[in-house]
Amino acid sequence: MRGWLRRRFDAAYERLLRREISGAPAHVAVIQDGNRRYARERGEDPSDGHHAGAETTERVLDWCADLGVAELTLYAFSTENFERPREERERLFDLLEAKLREFADAERVHEQGVRIRAIGEVDRLPERVRDAVDYAERRTDGYDGFTLNVALAYGGRAELLGAARDVARAVDRGALDPDEVDVAEIESRLHDDRVRDVDLIVRTGGDERTSNFLPWHANGNEAAVFFCAPYWPAFSKVDFLRAIRTYESREASWQRAKAERALALVRAFGSVELGEARDVLARLRESLPAGADVDVEAEAESESRAD
Ligand code: FPP
Ligand code: MG
């Protein structure tokens, strides 16, 4: 499509998507994939792809603010990425260092109260990146307008293994009863216990896998997953809005399924449980997103008349 036509099409599609979206997921996590393929197709170096990707990252921060997303987690460097060629790795570390410092100094970060924090095995990173992490975390400490988590030297299994080992050590020294190991005990031993559950994972670049990313926070919460073909540097606002729409419709059908299960309970247990079930249904109805409404009161009424 010619450039101007494409822009007009995107603008119209963006307006349409905005009308269809009624809210935003609280926590979006992004697998920014496809930087090197983007560069390769242009005859450029892998590092050029990562630089172009970092520009997309900045745009996504604006889109999150615009839509009311409260927390964003970026998969910036995985434990697997340590295996990349030395030259690419070092240039990626240079970029991450520069971007962390740039974000920490950016006016809008201070205006919007963006808190930056790193999650991962940060002590495996070179000193210059660790210093930049420290700088960004200190400069934004105490902000609560928006949270930006940068996953660095991050691997989901390693995070869970770390927590499991920590629990085992606490049990071993008699500080913890194995029967008392619960969700909160594990969460307190993850990289950062303030990271909230993930609502939506977005992956660019066409691969349909979640690559060891936030298994505790995403799977426990049954996060929606949106895969799309564009490489990360080419990821557009339309793609982002489509991801949010996918989250909303998945959420709506999930809430509807929950309400329907509750209705099935009313039917199964009849009058004995009806009062309680009706309360549950009324609460569920309040939490239903637009478009997911089922007439729970009418359903419960007809059930009670049938008693
Ligand atoms: C994956 O694409 C991308 C990365 C490993 C690096 C992501 C980092 C950035 C975009 C910098 C963002 C900066 C901050 C501060 C978060 P790939 O290299 O796997 O590309 P490919 O799939 O085409 O091989
Ligand atoms: Mg890749």
Short mmCIF file of C-alpha atoms and ligand atoms in Angstrom, two decimals:
data_model
loop_
_atom_site.label_atom_id
_atom_site.label_comp_id
_atom_site.label_asym_id
_atom_site.label_seq_id
_atom_site.Cartn_x
_atom_site.Cartn_y
_atom_site.Cartn_z
CA MET A 1 0.00 0.00 0.00
CA ARG A 2 1.30 3.51 -0.80
CA GLY A 3 2.60 5.41 2.25
CA TRP A 4 -0.16 8.04 2.53
CA LEU A 5 -2.91 5.47 1.91
CA ARG A 6 -1.44 3.17 4.56
CA ARG A 7 -1.35 6.07 7.07
CA ARG A 8 -4.99 6.99 6.38
CA PHE A 9 -6.03 3.36 6.66
CA ASP A 10 -4.14 2.97 9.97
CA ALA A 11 -5.64 6.18 11.37
CA ALA A 12 -9.16 5.00 10.52
CA TYR A 13 -8.50 1.50 11.90
CA GLU A 14 -7.02 3.04 15.06
CA ARG A 15 -10.19 5.12 15.60
CA LEU A 16 -12.34 2.04 15.09
CA LEU A 17 -10.30 -0.01 17.57
CA ARG A 18 -10.38 2.81 20.13
CA ARG A 19 -14.18 2.80 19.95
CA GLU A 20 -14.28 -0.97 20.53
CA ILE A 21 -11.99 -0.86 23.58
CA SER A 22 -13.54 0.12 26.89
CA GLY A 23 -10.65 -0.23 29.34
CA ALA A 24 -7.13 -1.55 29.59
CA PRO A 25 -5.36 -4.49 31.20
CA ALA A 26 -3.47 -3.45 34.34
CA HIS A 27 -0.27 -5.31 33.49
CA VAL A 28 1.01 -5.90 29.95
CA ALA A 29 4.19 -7.93 29.35
CA VAL A 30 5.97 -7.80 26.00
CA ILE A 31 8.30 -10.20 24.21
CA GLN A 32 9.99 -7.78 21.83
CA ASP A 33 11.01 -10.23 19.13
CA GLY A 34 12.23 -9.80 15.55
CA ASN A 35 14.83 -7.02 15.87
CA ARG A 36 17.57 -8.87 13.97
CA ARG A 37 15.28 -10.10 11.19
CA TYR A 38 14.04 -6.53 10.75
CA ALA A 39 17.66 -5.34 10.40
CA ARG A 40 18.68 -8.24 8.17
CA GLU A 41 15.87 -7.53 5.71
CA ARG A 42 17.26 -4.00 5.39
CA GLY A 43 20.84 -5.16 4.98
CA GLU A 44 21.75 -3.75 8.40
CA ASP A 45 23.56 -5.04 11.50
CA PRO A 46 21.69 -6.85 14.31
CA SER A 47 22.46 -3.89 16.57
CA ASP A 48 20.64 -1.54 14.22
CA GLY A 49 17.60 -3.75 14.72
CA HIS A 50 17.93 -3.46 18.51
CA HIS A 51 18.23 0.34 18.23
CA ALA A 52 15.11 0.47 16.05
CA GLY A 53 13.42 -1.80 18.60
CA ALA A 54 14.27 0.58 21.43
CA GLU A 55 12.40 3.34 19.56
CA THR A 56 9.31 1.14 19.47
CA THR A 57 9.73 0.54 23.21
CA GLU A 58 9.53 4.30 23.80
CA ARG A 59 6.39 4.58 21.69
CA VAL A 60 4.77 1.73 23.62
CA LEU A 61 5.34 3.62 26.86
CA ASP A 62 3.28 6.50 25.43
CA TRP A 63 0.52 4.15 24.28
CA CYS A 64 0.34 2.57 27.73
CA ALA A 65 -0.01 5.99 29.33
CA ASP A 66 -2.66 6.94 26.77
CA LEU A 67 -4.74 3.81 27.45
CA GLY A 68 -4.33 3.63 31.22
CA VAL A 69 -2.15 0.51 31.49
CA ALA A 70 -0.59 0.61 34.98
CA GLU A 71 2.40 -1.71 34.55
CA LEU A 72 4.54 -2.79 31.61
CA THR A 73 7.19 -5.52 31.65
CA LEU A 74 9.68 -5.71 28.78
CA TYR A 75 11.69 -8.81 27.97
CA ALA A 76 14.90 -6.93 27.24
CA PHE A 77 17.53 -9.63 27.85
CA SER A 78 16.82 -13.27 28.63
CA THR A 79 19.18 -15.76 30.25
CA GLU A 80 19.33 -17.44 26.79
CA ASN A 81 20.57 -14.16 25.28
CA PHE A 82 23.93 -14.69 27.07
CA GLU A 83 24.60 -17.28 24.32
CA ARG A 84 24.54 -14.63 21.54
CA PRO A 85 27.78 -13.68 19.74
CA ARG A 86 29.99 -11.51 21.93
CA GLU A 87 29.87 -8.49 19.59
CA GLU A 88 26.05 -8.44 19.48
CA ARG A 89 25.80 -9.02 23.23
CA GLU A 90 28.16 -6.17 24.07
CA ARG A 91 26.36 -3.74 21.78
CA LEU A 92 23.06 -4.78 23.29
CA PHE A 93 24.47 -4.13 26.77
CA ASP A 94 25.62 -0.68 25.55
CA LEU A 95 22.12 0.03 24.29
CA LEU A 96 20.44 -1.17 27.49
CA GLU A 97 22.79 0.91 29.60
CA ALA A 98 22.13 4.02 27.49
CA LYS A 99 18.35 3.52 27.43
CA LEU A 100 18.06 2.89 31.17
CA ARG A 101 19.92 6.15 31.85
CA GLU A 102 17.93 8.00 29.19
CA PHE A 103 14.60 6.78 30.60
CA ALA A 104 15.68 7.66 34.13
CA ASP A 105 16.47 11.23 33.04
CA ALA A 106 13.48 11.73 30.73
CA GLU A 107 11.17 14.56 31.69
CA ARG A 108 8.01 12.56 31.07
CA VAL A 109 9.20 9.78 33.41
CA HIS A 110 9.24 12.32 36.23
CA GLU A 111 6.04 14.04 35.13
CA GLN A 112 4.15 10.73 34.95
CA GLY A 113 5.81 9.24 38.04
CA VAL A 114 7.21 6.19 36.25
CA ARG A 115 8.93 3.74 38.54
CA ILE A 116 11.64 1.73 36.78
CA ARG A 117 12.85 -1.56 38.18
CA ALA A 118 14.83 -4.47 36.83
CA ILE A 119 13.83 -8.09 37.34
CA GLY A 120 16.22 -10.96 36.71
CA GLU A 121 19.64 -12.20 37.72
CA VAL A 122 21.04 -8.69 37.54
CA ASP A 123 24.35 -9.71 39.12
CA ARG A 124 25.13 -11.68 35.92
CA LEU A 125 25.17 -8.44 33.89
CA PRO A 126 28.30 -6.36 33.22
CA GLU A 127 29.04 -3.69 35.78
CA ARG A 128 28.09 -0.79 33.46
CA VAL A 129 24.57 -2.22 33.02
CA ARG A 130 24.24 -2.93 36.77
CA ASP A 131 25.21 0.68 37.48
CA ALA A 132 22.61 1.95 35.00
CA VAL A 133 19.96 -0.29 36.63
CA ASP A 134 20.92 1.10 40.01
CA TYR A 135 20.76 4.68 38.68
CA ALA A 136 17.31 4.18 37.08
CA GLU A 137 15.89 2.45 40.15
CA ARG A 138 17.21 5.11 42.52
CA ARG A 139 16.06 8.05 40.36
CA THR A 140 12.51 6.70 40.12
CA ASP A 141 12.22 5.12 43.55
CA GLY A 142 8.97 6.03 45.27
CA TYR A 143 7.04 6.90 42.08
CA ASP A 144 3.71 5.16 41.65
CA GLY A 145 2.17 6.67 38.50
CA PHE A 146 3.25 3.80 36.28
CA THR A 147 5.59 0.81 36.67
CA LEU A 148 8.13 -0.18 34.05
CA ASN A 149 9.79 -3.53 34.74
CA VAL A 150 12.79 -4.32 32.59
CA ALA A 151 13.46 -8.07 32.53
CA LEU A 152 17.25 -8.39 32.35
CA ALA A 153 19.13 -11.68 32.57
CA TYR A 154 15.64 -13.01 33.17
CA GLY A 155 14.46 -16.62 32.91
CA GLY A 156 11.14 -17.79 34.36
CA ARG A 157 12.36 -21.22 35.43
CA ALA A 158 15.44 -19.73 37.08
CA GLU A 159 13.17 -17.34 38.99
CA LEU A 160 11.02 -20.22 40.25
CA LEU A 161 14.05 -22.37 41.04
CA GLY A 162 15.51 -19.52 43.09
CA ALA A 163 12.28 -19.28 45.09
CA ALA A 164 12.14 -23.08 45.56
CA ARG A 165 15.73 -23.18 46.82
CA ASP A 166 15.07 -20.31 49.19
CA VAL A 167 12.03 -22.11 50.60
CA ALA A 168 14.07 -25.31 51.01
CA ARG A 169 16.77 -23.38 52.92
CA ALA A 170 14.17 -21.77 55.20
CA VAL A 171 12.62 -25.20 55.91
CA ASP A 172 16.09 -26.65 56.51
CA ARG A 173 16.98 -24.10 59.17
CA GLY A 174 13.58 -24.58 60.83
CA ALA A 175 12.30 -21.10 59.92
CA LEU A 176 9.43 -22.40 57.80
CA ASP A 177 6.96 -25.26 58.18
CA PRO A 178 6.58 -27.10 54.80
CA ASP A 179 2.81 -27.18 55.31
CA GLU A 180 2.80 -23.39 55.47
CA VAL A 181 4.38 -22.88 52.05
CA ASP A 182 1.69 -21.01 50.15
CA VAL A 183 1.40 -18.57 47.25
CA ALA A 184 2.52 -15.63 49.39
CA GLU A 185 5.64 -17.52 50.59
CA ILE A 186 6.69 -18.19 46.98
CA GLU A 187 5.86 -14.67 45.81
CA SER A 188 7.97 -13.11 48.54
CA ARG A 189 10.94 -15.04 47.11
CA LEU A 190 10.58 -14.02 43.43
CA HIS A 191 12.88 -11.34 41.97
CA ASP A 192 10.52 -8.58 43.08
CA ASP A 193 7.37 -9.35 45.04
CA ARG A 194 5.74 -6.10 43.88
CA VAL A 195 5.34 -7.30 40.28
CA ARG A 196 1.61 -7.83 39.87
CA ASP A 197 -0.06 -10.67 37.95
CA VAL A 198 0.18 -10.31 34.18
CA ASP A 199 -3.07 -9.76 32.25
CA LEU A 200 -1.75 -9.76 28.71
CA ILE A 201 1.42 -11.04 27.03
CA VAL A 202 2.22 -9.63 23.60
CA ARG A 203 4.79 -11.29 21.35
CA THR A 204 5.91 -9.82 18.04
CA GLY A 205 7.90 -11.45 15.23
CA GLY A 206 5.59 -14.33 14.35
CA ASP A 207 6.75 -17.07 16.75
CA GLU A 208 3.94 -18.43 18.90
CA ARG A 209 5.63 -19.27 22.21
CA THR A 210 6.11 -17.51 25.51
CA SER A 211 9.81 -18.30 25.97
CA ASN A 212 10.16 -18.77 29.70
CA PHE A 213 8.65 -15.34 30.38
CA LEU A 214 6.92 -14.65 33.70
CA PRO A 215 5.44 -18.15 34.20
CA TRP A 216 4.34 -17.40 37.76
CA HIS A 217 2.68 -14.05 37.04
CA ALA A 218 1.11 -14.96 33.69
CA ASN A 219 0.03 -18.57 34.04
CA GLY A 220 -1.35 -18.23 37.56
CA ASN A 221 -3.49 -15.39 36.27
CA GLU A 222 -4.43 -17.11 33.00
CA ALA A 223 -3.08 -14.13 31.09
CA ALA A 224 -4.32 -13.56 27.55
CA VAL A 225 -1.61 -14.02 24.91
CA PHE A 226 -1.45 -12.04 21.68
CA PHE A 227 0.96 -13.17 18.95
CA CYS A 228 1.50 -10.99 15.92
CA ALA A 229 3.66 -11.09 12.81
CA PRO A 230 5.32 -7.64 12.68
CA TYR A 231 8.89 -7.48 13.91
CA TRP A 232 9.27 -5.42 17.08
CA PRO A 233 10.68 -2.32 15.32
CA ALA A 234 7.60 -2.31 13.05
CA PHE A 235 5.05 -2.91 15.83
CA SER A 236 2.40 -0.18 15.49
CA LYS A 237 -0.28 1.36 17.65
CA VAL A 238 -2.88 -0.56 15.63
CA ASP A 239 -1.11 -3.81 16.59
CA PHE A 240 -1.10 -2.73 20.23
CA LEU A 241 -4.80 -1.84 20.16
CA ARG A 242 -5.59 -5.19 18.53
CA ALA A 243 -3.74 -6.88 21.41
CA ILE A 244 -5.81 -4.94 23.95
CA ARG A 245 -9.01 -5.83 22.11
CA THR A 246 -8.03 -9.51 22.18
CA TYR A 247 -7.47 -9.22 25.93
CA GLU A 248 -10.89 -7.59 26.40
CA SER A 249 -12.84 -10.11 24.39
CA ARG A 250 -10.99 -13.01 26.05
CA GLU A 251 -11.75 -11.45 29.44
CA ALA A 252 -15.40 -10.94 28.51
CA SER A 253 -15.90 -14.54 27.44
CA TRP A 254 -14.04 -15.76 30.52
CA GLN A 255 -16.25 -13.70 32.85
CA ARG A 256 -19.31 -14.90 30.97
CA ALA A 257 -18.18 -18.51 31.40
CA LYS A 258 -17.71 -17.88 35.14
CA ALA A 259 -21.22 -16.40 35.40
CA GLU A 260 -22.64 -19.33 33.48
CA ARG A 261 -20.87 -21.79 35.80
CA ALA A 262 -22.38 -19.98 38.77
CA LEU A 263 -25.81 -20.26 37.13
CA ALA A 264 -25.27 -23.97 36.63
CA LEU A 265 -24.58 -24.17 40.37
CA VAL A 266 -27.89 -22.45 41.11
CA ARG A 267 -29.62 -25.01 38.95
CA ALA A 268 -27.77 -27.95 40.48
CA PHE A 269 -28.29 -27.00 44.12
CA GLY A 270 -31.77 -25.45 43.86
CA SER A 271 -33.34 -23.48 46.66
CA VAL A 272 -30.88 -24.46 49.42
CA GLU A 273 -28.02 -22.53 47.83
CA LEU A 274 -30.06 -20.05 45.86
CA GLY A 275 -29.67 -16.96 48.08
CA GLU A 276 -25.92 -17.31 48.21
CA ALA A 277 -25.62 -18.10 44.53
CA ARG A 278 -27.66 -15.03 43.64
CA ASP A 279 -25.21 -12.86 45.62
CA VAL A 280 -22.31 -14.40 43.74
CA LEU A 281 -24.04 -13.77 40.44
CA ALA A 282 -24.78 -10.17 41.33
CA ARG A 283 -21.12 -9.61 42.21
CA LEU A 284 -20.00 -11.26 38.98
CA ARG A 285 -22.36 -9.07 37.03
CA GLU A 286 -20.76 -5.96 38.48
CA SER A 287 -17.37 -7.13 37.27
CA LEU A 288 -18.49 -8.04 33.77
CA PRO A 289 -16.87 -5.91 31.09
CA ALA A 290 -19.07 -4.18 28.54
CA GLY A 291 -20.52 -6.63 26.05
CA ALA A 292 -20.21 -9.61 28.37
CA ASP A 293 -23.42 -9.00 30.23
CA VAL A 294 -25.63 -11.97 31.00
CA ASP A 295 -28.91 -11.20 32.69
CA VAL A 296 -28.00 -12.96 35.91
CA GLU A 297 -30.76 -11.41 38.00
CA ALA A 298 -33.46 -12.45 35.56
CA GLU A 299 -31.94 -15.92 35.40
CA ALA A 300 -31.79 -16.19 39.18
CA GLU A 301 -35.35 -14.85 39.43
CA SER A 302 -36.65 -17.45 37.01
CA GLU A 303 -34.79 -20.10 39.01
CA SER A 304 -36.36 -18.91 42.25
CA ARG A 305 -39.85 -18.88 40.69
CA ALA A 306 -39.25 -22.44 39.58
CA ASP A 307 -38.63 -23.53 43.22
C1 FPP B 1 14.69 -9.91 20.41
O1 FPP B 1 14.85 -9.83 18.99
C2 FPP B 1 15.14 -8.67 21.08
C3 FPP B 1 16.11 -8.58 22.02
C4 FPP B 1 16.87 -9.75 22.47
C5 FPP B 1 16.50 -7.27 22.60
C6 FPP B 1 15.35 -6.40 23.03
C7 FPP B 1 15.84 -5.11 23.53
C8 FPP B 1 15.42 -3.90 23.11
C9 FPP B 1 14.36 -3.70 22.09
C10 FPP B 1 15.99 -2.67 23.75
C11 FPP B 1 14.89 -2.05 24.60
C12 FPP B 1 15.42 -1.22 25.67
C13 FPP B 1 15.01 -1.23 26.97
C14 FPP B 1 15.64 -0.34 27.98
C15 FPP B 1 13.98 -2.14 27.46
P1 FPP B 1 15.89 -10.84 18.33
O2 FPP B 1 17.26 -10.29 18.57
O3 FPP B 1 15.63 -12.21 18.88
O4 FPP B 1 15.56 -10.77 16.80
P2 FPP B 1 15.23 -12.02 15.85
O5 FPP B 1 14.07 -12.74 16.48
O6 FPP B 1 14.88 -11.39 14.55
O7 FPP B 1 16.47 -12.85 15.79
MG MG B 2 14.26 -13.71 18.36
#
